[in-house]
Coordinates of C-alpha atoms and ligand atoms in Angstrom, one line a residue:
X1 CA 145.3 101.6 89.5
X2 CA 144.1 102.4 92.8
X3 CA 140.6 100.8 93.5
X4 CA 137.4 103.3 93.6
X5 CA 136.4 102.4 96.9
X6 CA 139.9 104.0 98.2
X7 CA 140.4 106.8 95.5
X8 CA 139.5 110.2 97.0
X9 CA 137.4 112.2 95.3
X10 CA 138.1 115.9 95.0
X11 CA 136.0 118.8 93.8
X12 CA 137.2 122.0 92.6
X13 CA 135.7 124.9 90.8
X14 CA 134.7 128.3 90.9
X15 CA 133.0 129.9 94.0
X16 CA 129.2 129.0 94.0
X17 CA 129.5 126.2 91.5
X18 CA 128.3 123.7 94.1
X19 CA 131.6 122.3 95.6
X20 CA 130.4 121.7 99.0
X21 CA 126.7 121.2 98.1
X22 CA 127.5 118.3 95.7
X23 CA 130.5 117.1 97.9
X24 CA 128.2 116.5 100.8
X25 CA 125.7 114.4 98.8
X26 CA 128.4 112.7 97.3
X27 CA 129.9 111.3 100.7
X28 CA 126.5 110.5 102.1
X29 CA 125.6 108.4 98.9
X30 CA 129.0 106.7 99.2
X31 CA 129.1 106.6 102.7
X32 CA 132.4 108.3 103.0
X33 CA 134.0 111.3 105.4
X34 CA 133.3 114.6 103.8
X35 CA 136.0 117.2 104.1
X36 CA 135.3 120.8 102.8
X37 CA 138.7 122.4 103.1
X38 CA 137.1 126.0 103.9
X39 CA 135.3 124.7 106.5
X40 CA 138.6 122.8 108.1
X41 CA 140.3 125.9 107.8
X42 CA 137.5 127.9 109.7
X43 CA 137.3 125.4 112.2
X44 CA 141.0 125.2 113.1
X45 CA 141.3 128.9 113.1
X46 CA 138.1 129.5 115.0
X47 CA 137.2 132.6 112.8
X48 CA 135.5 132.9 109.3
X49 CA 137.3 132.9 106.3
X50 CA 136.4 136.7 105.8
X51 CA 137.9 137.1 109.2
X52 CA 141.1 135.2 108.2
X53 CA 141.5 137.7 105.3
X54 CA 141.1 140.6 107.4
X55 CA 143.1 139.6 110.5
X56 CA 146.0 137.7 108.4
X57 CA 145.8 138.5 104.8
X58 CA 145.4 136.3 101.7
X59 CA 148.8 134.9 101.7
X60 CA 148.3 133.5 104.9
X61 CA 145.1 131.8 103.9
X62 CA 146.7 130.2 101.0
X63 CA 149.7 129.0 103.2
X64 CA 146.8 127.3 105.3
X65 CA 145.2 125.7 102.0
X66 CA 148.7 124.3 101.3
X67 CA 149.2 122.8 104.3
X68 CA 145.8 121.4 104.2
X69 CA 146.5 119.9 100.8
X70 CA 149.6 118.1 101.7
X71 CA 147.8 116.7 104.9
X72 CA 144.7 115.4 103.1
X73 CA 146.8 114.1 100.2
X74 CA 148.1 111.3 102.3
X75 CA 144.8 109.9 103.2
X76 CA 142.3 108.1 101.4
X77 CA 138.3 107.3 100.9
X78 CA 137.4 110.8 101.4
X79 CA 135.2 113.1 99.4
X80 CA 137.1 116.6 99.7
X81 CA 135.5 119.7 98.8
X82 CA 138.3 122.3 98.2
X83 CA 138.5 126.4 98.3
X84 CA 137.9 127.8 94.7
X85 CA 141.4 128.5 94.4
X86 CA 143.1 125.9 96.2
X87 CA 143.7 123.4 93.1
X88 CA 144.9 126.1 90.9
X89 CA 148.3 126.0 93.0
X90 CA 150.3 123.3 91.2
X91 CA 152.0 121.6 94.4
X92 CA 148.2 121.6 95.9
X93 CA 147.1 120.0 92.8
X94 CA 149.9 117.4 92.7
X95 CA 149.3 116.4 96.4
X96 CA 145.6 115.9 96.0
X97 CA 146.0 114.3 92.7
X98 CA 148.1 111.5 94.1
X99 CA 145.3 109.5 95.7
X100 CA 142.4 111.2 94.2
X101 CA 140.3 111.7 91.3
X102 CA 139.6 115.3 90.5
X103 CA 136.4 116.8 89.0
X104 CA 136.0 120.5 88.2
X105 CA 132.4 121.8 88.5
X106 CA 131.6 124.8 85.9
X107 CA 128.8 127.3 85.7
X108 CA 128.3 130.4 83.9
X109 CA 129.0 134.0 85.6
X110 CA 125.3 134.7 85.4
X111 CA 124.6 131.2 87.3
X112 CA 127.2 131.8 90.0
X113 CA 126.2 135.4 90.5
X114 CA 122.4 134.1 91.1
X115 CA 123.6 131.4 93.4
X116 CA 126.0 133.4 95.4
X117 CA 123.2 136.1 95.7
X118 CA 120.9 134.0 97.2
X119 CA 123.1 131.9 99.4
X120 CA 123.0 134.1 102.8
X121 CA 124.8 131.4 104.8
X122 CA 128.2 132.2 103.5
X123 CA 130.3 135.3 102.6
X124 CA 132.9 135.1 99.8
X125 CA 135.6 137.9 100.6
X126 CA 136.7 138.0 97.1
X127 CA 133.4 138.9 96.0
X128 CA 132.8 141.6 98.7
X129 CA 133.2 144.3 95.9
X130 CA 131.4 147.2 94.2
X131 CA 130.7 144.8 91.3
X132 CA 130.9 141.4 92.1
X133 CA 129.5 140.4 88.6
X134 CA 132.2 142.0 86.8
X135 CA 134.9 140.6 89.5
X136 CA 133.5 137.0 88.7
X137 CA 134.2 137.4 85.1
X138 CA 137.7 138.7 85.6
X139 CA 138.6 136.1 88.1
X140 CA 137.3 133.4 86.0
X141 CA 139.1 134.8 83.1
X142 CA 142.3 134.6 85.3
X143 CA 141.6 131.0 86.4
X144 CA 140.2 129.5 83.3
X145 CA 143.3 128.0 82.3
X146 CA 144.0 126.4 85.7
X147 CA 140.6 124.8 85.8
X148 CA 140.9 123.5 82.3
X149 CA 143.4 120.9 83.7
X150 CA 140.7 119.0 85.5
X151 CA 137.7 116.7 84.3
X152 CA 134.9 119.2 84.1
X153 CA 131.2 119.1 84.8
X154 CA 128.8 121.5 83.7
X155 CA 126.2 122.6 86.4
X156 CA 124.2 125.4 85.1
X157 CA 121.2 122.9 83.9
X158 CA 121.6 120.5 86.8
X159 CA 120.6 120.8 90.3
X160 CA 123.0 119.6 93.1
X161 CA 121.3 115.8 93.2
X162 CA 121.5 115.4 89.4
X163 CA 125.5 116.6 89.3
X164 CA 125.8 114.4 92.2
X165 CA 124.6 111.7 90.1
X166 CA 126.4 112.4 86.7
X167 CA 129.6 112.8 88.9
X168 CA 129.1 109.1 90.3
X169 CA 128.5 107.8 86.9
X170 CA 131.6 109.2 85.8
X171 CA 133.6 108.3 89.0
X172 CA 132.6 104.4 88.4
X173 CA 133.2 104.3 84.5
X174 CA 136.1 102.2 84.4
X175 CA 138.8 103.0 81.6
X176 CA 138.7 100.9 78.6
X177 CA 141.4 98.4 77.6
X178 CA 142.2 97.6 73.9
X179 CA 144.7 94.8 73.5
X180 CA 147.1 95.4 70.6
X181 CA 148.4 92.0 69.9
X182 CA 151.4 93.2 67.9
X183 CA 153.3 90.0 67.0
X184 CA 156.7 91.0 68.8
X185 CA 155.4 93.3 71.1
X186 CA 151.6 93.1 72.4
X187 CA 150.5 96.0 74.4
X188 CA 147.5 97.5 75.8
X189 CA 145.6 100.9 74.7
X190 CA 143.8 101.9 77.9
X191 CA 141.3 105.1 77.2
X192 CA 139.8 106.6 80.4
X193 CA 138.8 110.0 82.0
X194 CA 140.8 111.6 84.8
X195 CA 143.5 108.8 84.7
X196 CA 146.7 110.8 84.0
X197 CA 147.7 110.9 87.9
X198 CA 147.5 107.1 87.6
X199 CA 149.9 106.5 84.5
X200 CA 152.6 105.0 87.3
X201 CA 149.8 102.4 88.6
X202 CA 148.3 101.6 85.0
X203 CA 151.4 101.2 83.4
X204 CA 152.8 99.2 86.4
X205 CA 156.0 101.0 86.4
X206 CA 158.5 99.8 89.0
X207 CA 161.6 102.1 88.2
X208 CA 162.5 105.8 87.7
X209 CA 160.0 107.5 85.5
X210 CA 160.6 110.4 83.3
X211 CA 158.1 112.5 81.2
X212 CA 158.7 114.1 78.1
X213 CA 156.5 117.0 77.2
X214 CA 156.3 120.4 75.7
X215 CA 155.9 123.8 77.5
X216 CA 152.5 124.1 76.7
X217 CA 151.4 120.6 78.1
X218 CA 154.0 120.8 80.9
X219 CA 152.3 124.1 81.9
X220 CA 148.3 122.6 82.0
X221 CA 149.0 119.0 83.3
X222 CA 153.1 118.5 84.2
X223 CA 151.9 118.6 88.0
X224 CA 149.0 116.2 87.4
X225 CA 151.0 113.0 86.2
X226 CA 151.0 111.4 89.8
X227 CA 154.4 109.9 91.2
X228 CA 156.8 111.0 88.4
X229 CA 160.6 111.3 89.0
X230 CA 161.4 114.0 86.4
X231 CA 160.2 116.1 83.7
X232 CA 162.0 117.3 80.5
X233 CA 160.5 120.0 78.7
X234 CA 161.0 120.6 74.9
X235 CA 159.8 123.5 72.9
X236 CA 156.4 123.6 71.5
X237 CA 156.3 123.1 67.4
X238 CA 156.9 121.1 64.5
X239 CA 160.1 123.0 63.9
X240 CA 161.6 121.3 67.0
X241 CA 161.3 117.8 65.7
X242 CA 165.2 117.8 65.3
X243 CA 168.5 116.1 66.1
X244 CA 169.3 119.0 68.0
X245 CA 166.3 118.5 70.4
X246 CA 167.0 115.0 70.4
X247 CA 170.5 115.3 71.7
X248 CA 169.4 118.0 74.3
X249 CA 167.3 115.3 75.8
X250 CA 169.9 112.8 75.8
X251 CA 172.4 115.1 77.8
X252 CA 169.5 115.7 80.1
X253 CA 168.9 112.3 80.5
X254 CA 172.6 111.6 81.4
X255 CA 172.9 114.5 84.0
X256 CA 170.1 113.0 85.9
X257 CA 171.9 109.2 85.7
X258 CA 168.9 107.7 83.8
X259 CA 169.5 104.2 82.7
X260 CA 167.9 101.1 81.1
X261 CA 166.0 100.4 84.3
X262 CA 163.9 103.7 83.4
X263 CA 160.6 104.3 81.6
X264 CA 160.2 107.5 79.2
X265 CA 156.4 108.8 79.2
X266 CA 155.9 111.0 76.2
X267 CA 153.1 113.4 77.5
X268 CA 152.0 115.4 74.5
X269 CA 150.6 115.4 70.8
X270 CA 152.2 113.8 67.8
X271 CA 155.4 115.9 68.0
X272 CA 156.0 115.1 71.7
X273 CA 155.1 111.4 70.4
X274 CA 157.6 111.2 67.9
X275 CA 160.4 112.9 69.6
X276 CA 160.0 111.0 73.0
X277 CA 159.4 107.8 71.2
X278 CA 162.6 108.3 69.0
X279 CA 164.8 108.9 72.1
X280 CA 163.1 105.8 74.1
X281 CA 164.2 103.8 70.9
X282 CA 167.6 105.1 70.8
X283 CA 169.0 105.9 74.0
X284 CA 171.1 103.4 75.4
X285 CA 169.8 101.0 72.6
X286 CA 166.2 101.4 74.2
X287 CA 164.4 102.2 77.1
X288 CA 160.8 101.5 78.1
X289 CA 158.4 103.9 76.8
X290 CA 154.8 104.8 77.6
X291 CA 152.6 107.0 75.4
X292 CA 150.1 109.7 76.9
X293 CA 148.7 111.2 73.8
X294 CA 147.0 114.5 75.0
X295 CA 145.7 115.9 71.4
X296 CA 142.8 114.3 69.7
X297 CA 145.0 113.5 66.5
X298 CA 147.4 111.6 68.7
X299 CA 145.0 109.6 70.6
X300 CA 143.2 108.6 67.7
X301 CA 146.0 108.0 65.1
X302 CA 149.7 108.7 65.7
X303 CA 150.3 107.3 68.8
X304 CA 149.2 103.7 67.7
X305 CA 151.7 101.7 65.3
X306 CA 155.1 102.7 66.9
X307 CA 156.1 104.8 64.2
X308 CA 158.3 107.6 65.6
X309 CA 160.5 110.3 63.5
X310 CA 162.7 113.2 63.5
X311 CA 162.9 115.7 60.5
X312 CA 166.2 116.7 58.8
X313 CA 166.9 119.9 57.0
X314 CA 166.2 118.0 53.6
X315 CA 162.6 116.7 54.5
X316 CA 160.2 115.7 57.0
X317 CA 160.3 112.3 58.9
X318 CA 163.7 111.2 57.3
X319 CA 164.9 109.5 60.4
X320 CA 163.0 107.3 62.7
X321 CA 162.5 103.9 64.4
X322 CA 159.8 101.4 64.9
X323 CA 159.3 101.7 68.8
X324 CA 156.4 100.1 70.5
X325 CA 155.3 101.3 73.7
X326 CA 154.7 99.2 76.8
X327 CA 151.2 100.8 77.1
X328 CA 149.2 103.9 75.7
X329 CA 147.3 105.8 78.2
X330 CA 144.9 108.2 76.9
X331 CA 143.3 110.7 79.3
X332 CA 140.1 112.0 77.4
X333 CA 139.7 114.8 79.8
X334 CA 142.8 116.3 78.7
X335 CA 140.8 117.1 75.5
X336 CA 138.8 119.8 77.0
X337 CA 141.8 122.2 77.1
X338 CA 142.8 121.6 73.4
X339 CA 142.3 124.6 71.1
X340 CA 139.2 124.0 69.0
X341 CA 141.1 124.1 65.7
X342 CA 143.4 121.3 67.1
X343 CA 140.3 119.4 68.2
X344 CA 138.7 119.5 64.8
X345 CA 142.2 118.5 63.0
X346 CA 142.1 115.3 65.1
X347 CA 138.6 114.8 63.8
X348 CA 139.7 114.5 60.2
X349 CA 141.6 111.4 61.2
X350 CA 138.6 110.2 63.2
X351 CA 136.5 110.4 59.8
X352 CA 139.3 108.8 58.1
X353 CA 139.0 105.7 60.1
X354 CA 135.2 105.9 59.5
X355 CA 135.8 106.0 55.8
X356 CA 138.2 103.2 55.8
X357 CA 136.4 100.7 57.8
X358 CA 133.4 101.8 59.9
X359 CA 130.4 103.3 58.9
X360 CA 128.7 103.6 62.4
X361 CA 132.0 105.5 63.3
X362 CA 130.7 108.0 60.8
X363 CA 127.2 108.1 62.1
X364 CA 128.6 108.8 65.5
X365 CA 130.6 111.8 63.9
X366 CA 127.4 112.9 62.4
X367 CA 125.0 112.9 65.5
X368 CA 127.7 114.1 68.2
X369 CA 127.8 117.7 69.1
X370 CA 131.9 118.3 68.5
X371 CA 131.7 121.8 68.9
X372 CA 134.0 123.4 71.6
X373 CA 133.0 126.9 73.0
X374 CA 134.9 129.0 75.8
X375 CA 136.9 125.8 76.1
X376 CA 133.8 123.8 77.0
X377 CA 132.9 120.5 75.1
X378 CA 129.3 120.5 74.1
X379 CA 129.6 116.6 74.4
X380 CA 129.8 114.6 77.1
X381 CA 133.3 112.8 78.0
X382 CA 131.3 109.4 77.7
X383 CA 130.5 110.0 74.2
X384 CA 134.2 111.1 73.4
X385 CA 135.8 108.4 75.0
X386 CA 133.3 105.9 73.2
X387 CA 134.2 107.9 70.0
X388 CA 138.2 107.7 70.5
X389 CA 137.8 104.0 71.5
X390 CA 135.9 103.4 68.0
X391 CA 138.3 105.3 66.2
X392 CA 141.4 103.5 67.6
X393 CA 140.1 100.3 67.2
X394 CA 140.1 100.7 63.3
X395 CA 143.8 101.5 63.4
X396 CA 144.5 98.8 65.9
X397 CA 142.8 96.0 63.5
X398 CA 144.6 97.4 60.6
X399 CA 148.3 97.8 62.4
X400 CA 147.6 94.3 63.7
X401 CA 147.5 93.0 60.2
X402 CA 150.2 94.7 59.2
X403 CA 152.7 95.9 61.9
X404 CA 155.7 96.5 59.5
X405 CA 153.8 98.6 57.0
X406 CA 154.1 96.7 54.0
X407 CA 150.7 96.0 52.6
X408 CA 146.8 97.0 54.0
X409 CA 148.5 99.6 56.5
X410 CA 149.0 101.5 53.3
X411 CA 145.1 102.4 53.4
X412 CA 145.4 104.4 56.5
X413 CA 147.2 106.9 53.9
X414 CA 144.0 107.7 52.5
X415 CA 143.8 111.2 51.4
X416 CA 147.3 111.8 52.8
X417 CA 149.1 112.0 49.2
X418 CA 146.8 115.1 48.6
X419 CA 147.2 116.2 52.2
X420 CA 151.3 116.1 52.4
X421 CA 151.1 118.2 49.2
X422 CA 148.4 120.8 50.4
X423 CA 150.4 121.1 53.7
X424 CA 153.6 121.8 52.0
X425 CA 152.4 124.0 49.4
X426 CA 150.5 126.2 52.0
X427 CA 153.9 126.6 53.8
X428 CA 152.5 124.6 56.7
X429 CA 149.7 127.3 57.6
X430 CA 147.0 124.6 56.9
X431 CA 147.0 122.0 59.9
X432 CA 147.8 118.4 59.2
X433 CA 143.9 117.6 59.9
X434 CA 142.5 120.5 57.8
X435 CA 144.7 118.9 55.0
X436 CA 143.6 115.5 55.6
X437 CA 139.8 116.8 55.4
X438 CA 140.7 118.4 52.1
X439 CA 142.6 115.2 50.8
X440 CA 140.0 113.0 52.0
X441 CA 137.4 115.1 49.5
X442 CA 140.1 114.7 46.7
X443 CA 140.5 110.9 47.2
X444 CA 136.7 110.4 47.2
X445 CA 136.3 112.8 44.1
X446 CA 138.9 111.2 42.4
X447 CA 137.6 107.6 43.2
X448 CA 134.3 108.8 41.7
X449 CA 136.0 110.3 38.4
X450 CA 137.7 107.0 37.9
X451 CA 134.3 105.0 38.4
X452 CA 135.2 103.1 41.6
X453 CA 132.3 104.8 43.8
X454 CA 129.3 107.2 43.4
X455 CA 129.4 111.0 43.3
X456 CA 127.0 110.8 46.3
X457 CA 129.8 109.7 48.5
X458 CA 131.8 112.8 48.1
X459 CA 128.4 114.9 49.0
X460 CA 128.0 112.7 52.1
X461 CA 131.8 113.0 53.1
X462 CA 131.6 117.1 52.9
X463 CA 128.3 117.0 55.2
X464 CA 130.4 115.2 57.9
X465 CA 133.3 116.8 57.4
X466 CA 131.5 120.5 57.2
X467 CA 129.4 119.4 60.1
X468 CA 132.5 119.5 62.5
X469 CA 134.1 122.5 61.3
X470 CA 136.5 121.3 58.8
X471 CA 137.4 122.6 55.1
X472 CA 136.1 120.8 52.3
X473 CA 137.8 122.9 49.7
X474 CA 141.6 123.5 48.9
X475 CA 142.0 127.3 49.5
X476 CA 143.4 128.8 46.3
X477 CA 146.6 126.7 46.0
X478 CA 148.0 126.4 42.6
X479 CA 147.4 123.1 41.0
X480 CA 150.9 122.7 39.3
X481 CA 152.6 123.3 42.8
X482 CA 150.3 120.8 44.5
X483 CA 151.0 118.2 41.4
X484 CA 154.9 118.9 41.9
X485 CA 154.6 118.5 45.5
X486 CA 152.9 114.8 45.2
X487 CA 155.4 113.8 42.7
X488 CA 158.2 114.7 45.1
X489 CA 156.5 112.9 47.7
X490 CA 156.1 109.5 45.4
X491 CA 159.3 109.4 44.4
X492 CA 160.4 109.3 48.3
X493 CA 158.0 106.3 48.8
X494 CA 159.4 104.9 45.5
X495 CA 155.8 104.3 43.9
X496 CA 154.7 106.6 41.0
X497 CA 150.9 107.6 40.9
X498 CA 149.7 105.5 43.7
X499 CA 146.7 106.5 45.4
X500 CA 144.6 105.1 48.2
X501 CA 141.0 105.0 46.5
X502 CA 137.4 103.9 47.9
X503 CA 135.2 101.6 46.3
X504 CA 132.7 102.4 48.9
X505 CA 132.9 103.3 53.0
X506 CA 134.8 100.2 54.5
X507 CA 136.6 99.4 51.2
X508 CA 139.6 101.2 50.5
X509 CA 142.2 99.7 47.8
X510 CA 145.5 100.8 46.5
X511 CA 145.5 102.1 42.7
X512 CA 148.7 102.1 40.9
X513 CA 149.6 104.2 37.9
X514 CA 146.5 106.5 38.3
X515 CA 146.0 108.9 35.4
X516 CA 147.6 112.3 36.1
X517 CA 144.8 114.2 34.1
X518 CA 142.2 112.8 36.5
X519 CA 144.2 113.9 39.3
X520 CA 144.5 117.5 38.1
X521 CA 140.9 117.4 37.2
X522 CA 140.2 116.6 40.7
X523 CA 142.5 119.3 42.2
X524 CA 141.0 121.7 40.1
X525 CA 137.4 121.0 40.9
X526 CA 137.9 121.1 44.7
X527 CA 140.4 124.3 45.0
X528 CA 138.5 127.5 45.5
X529 CA 140.2 130.4 43.3
X530 CA 142.6 132.8 45.1
X531 CA 140.7 135.9 44.3
Ligands
ATP601 N1 123.6 122.7 90.8 C1 123.3 123.9 91.5 N2 122.2 124.6 91.3 C2 121.6 125.3 91.7 N3 122.0 125.8 93.1 C3 123.1 125.3 93.2 C4 123.7 124.3 92.9 N4 124.9 124.0 93.3 C5 125.0 124.8 94.3 N5 123.8 125.7 94.3 C6 124.0 126.7 95.5 O1 124.7 127.7 95.1 C7 125.2 128.1 96.3 C8 126.8 127.9 96.4 O2 126.9 126.4 96.4 P1 128.1 125.9 97.3 O3 128.5 126.6 98.5 O4 128.2 124.4 97.5 O5 129.4 126.2 96.3 P2 130.9 126.0 96.2 O6 131.5 125.7 95.2 O7 131.4 125.2 97.6 O8 131.3 127.7 96.8 P3 132.5 128.3 97.6 O9 133.8 127.9 96.4 O10 132.5 129.7 97.6 O11 132.9 127.6 98.6 C9 124.2 127.4 97.4 O12 123.4 128.1 98.1 C10 123.9 126.3 96.9 O13 122.7 125.5 97.2
SKM602 O1 138.2 131.3 94.9 C1 138.6 131.6 96.1 O2 139.8 132.4 95.8 C2 138.2 131.1 97.3 C3 137.1 130.3 97.5 C4 136.5 130.2 98.4 O3 136.3 128.6 98.4 C5 137.3 130.3 99.8 O4 138.5 129.4 99.8 C6 138.0 131.6 99.8 O5 136.8 132.5 99.7 C7 138.9 132.0 98.5
MG603 MG1 132.5 125.6 99.4

């Protein structure tokens, strides 16, 4: 990866969030050259921005911005404060991301208005309207998704000096590398913030690099992956985890002449990871793979361990291959744009890892503020990075011991026999993570019922789950149908009535021939009635 002392720092964000004020301070602290794209344009045109808008129109101003983005994208060691909309143009973002770490300053509309009113030095043509307050809200709404692509820094309760120091801490924080010493194929898991543009450098990819992603992730991050050669986009959703999608990807790879010298980068959640991983395992008997998980579920769980799979009409995950990536690169900043429901779904697997092996991880979950409102995580990206790294560590240790899934790795299925049945019987309206939360409660309830742990463990677990907003009861599903779904699942894995149970936190074990009556009683106890 490019060294920090050369990497440009690029500031984006809405008008009045402090890009210029903070940028100047940063440059002086780091002893770097400061460039403000608005000021540069004014200097070159010899007139002010409102005058440029008046004489030449907004389109001409945007063209000037694009030219400057391309020009500055080639330089190094700068602090660049960009115009409020400049980085929302994907081509500008791609140009400036190549050699730069991007940070997005954010503030509430009220704070923006109050700052702008006080700022007599500048006029902002877009806010020269009868009701600027309303217009700020409208513009912010329009631009929200665009800004969500970048690592955010909330500035409301900090003055420019504090924002500068916080930003410097983030800039200096290095990604963490966790080694996964798979017997046949050791690789690193790199977890950091704002690292997506540097995947090629971090993964040390020399040849062609093709991204496989879905349409949603592509819209958000397709342009922020640094130097990639081609992007293949697949439709969003589990229903596309099919051989038809795989066939379509093979065809596109053949069309561009992709061969065994190339690398596939899976950019997305678990579905993308499964599909792209399967393609990488099979195309021309296997090509290099980088996993870049973008959801919490994929980061903390599914991207580790090398399992890839495709569904058939007759069942989920019936086709697959083990395919270890050459590296996993998880950019925590991407979690900022994850919908809240997806974020807490991923938390269910983090909590599962805590139950299996690490009570300190559970404490971290309890003590953090993991709510996301208006696409703004309450917690800092530092805390989130630490949490994800710790959750990964649990899975890494287990997979290290049992890479081929023949023994202890089964403990990662804690709660999953129940969860798969809950998902299936709900017609997949309940998300995987939500079903895992219910499944964890069921497993602990069953463990207590069979005398393996105290009843207080269920209470403790429910407090953790409910604290992050996860469900702790099964909503009105038929016990009979759940039991039937569980039996089918068991037949598939070839073991009847095998469950992962818990002695206490950190002590999972496998129990065979669990009494069906106890399972029924557990299901009944934690299912709420449908009326
Ligand atoms: N964190 C902050 N707290 C309080 N005031 C701030 C903060 N950051 C900036 N300001 C003030 O808000 C005004 C706008 O700041 P600045 O010009 O740096 O914003 P900007 O993001 O560069 O805006 P634009 O996109 O319009 O150029 C200035 O008067 C500045 O002093
Ligand atoms: O947000 C915007 O569209 C703008 C922000 C300013 O930085 C200037 O680039 C210009 O006033 C337009
Ligand atoms: Mg400015």
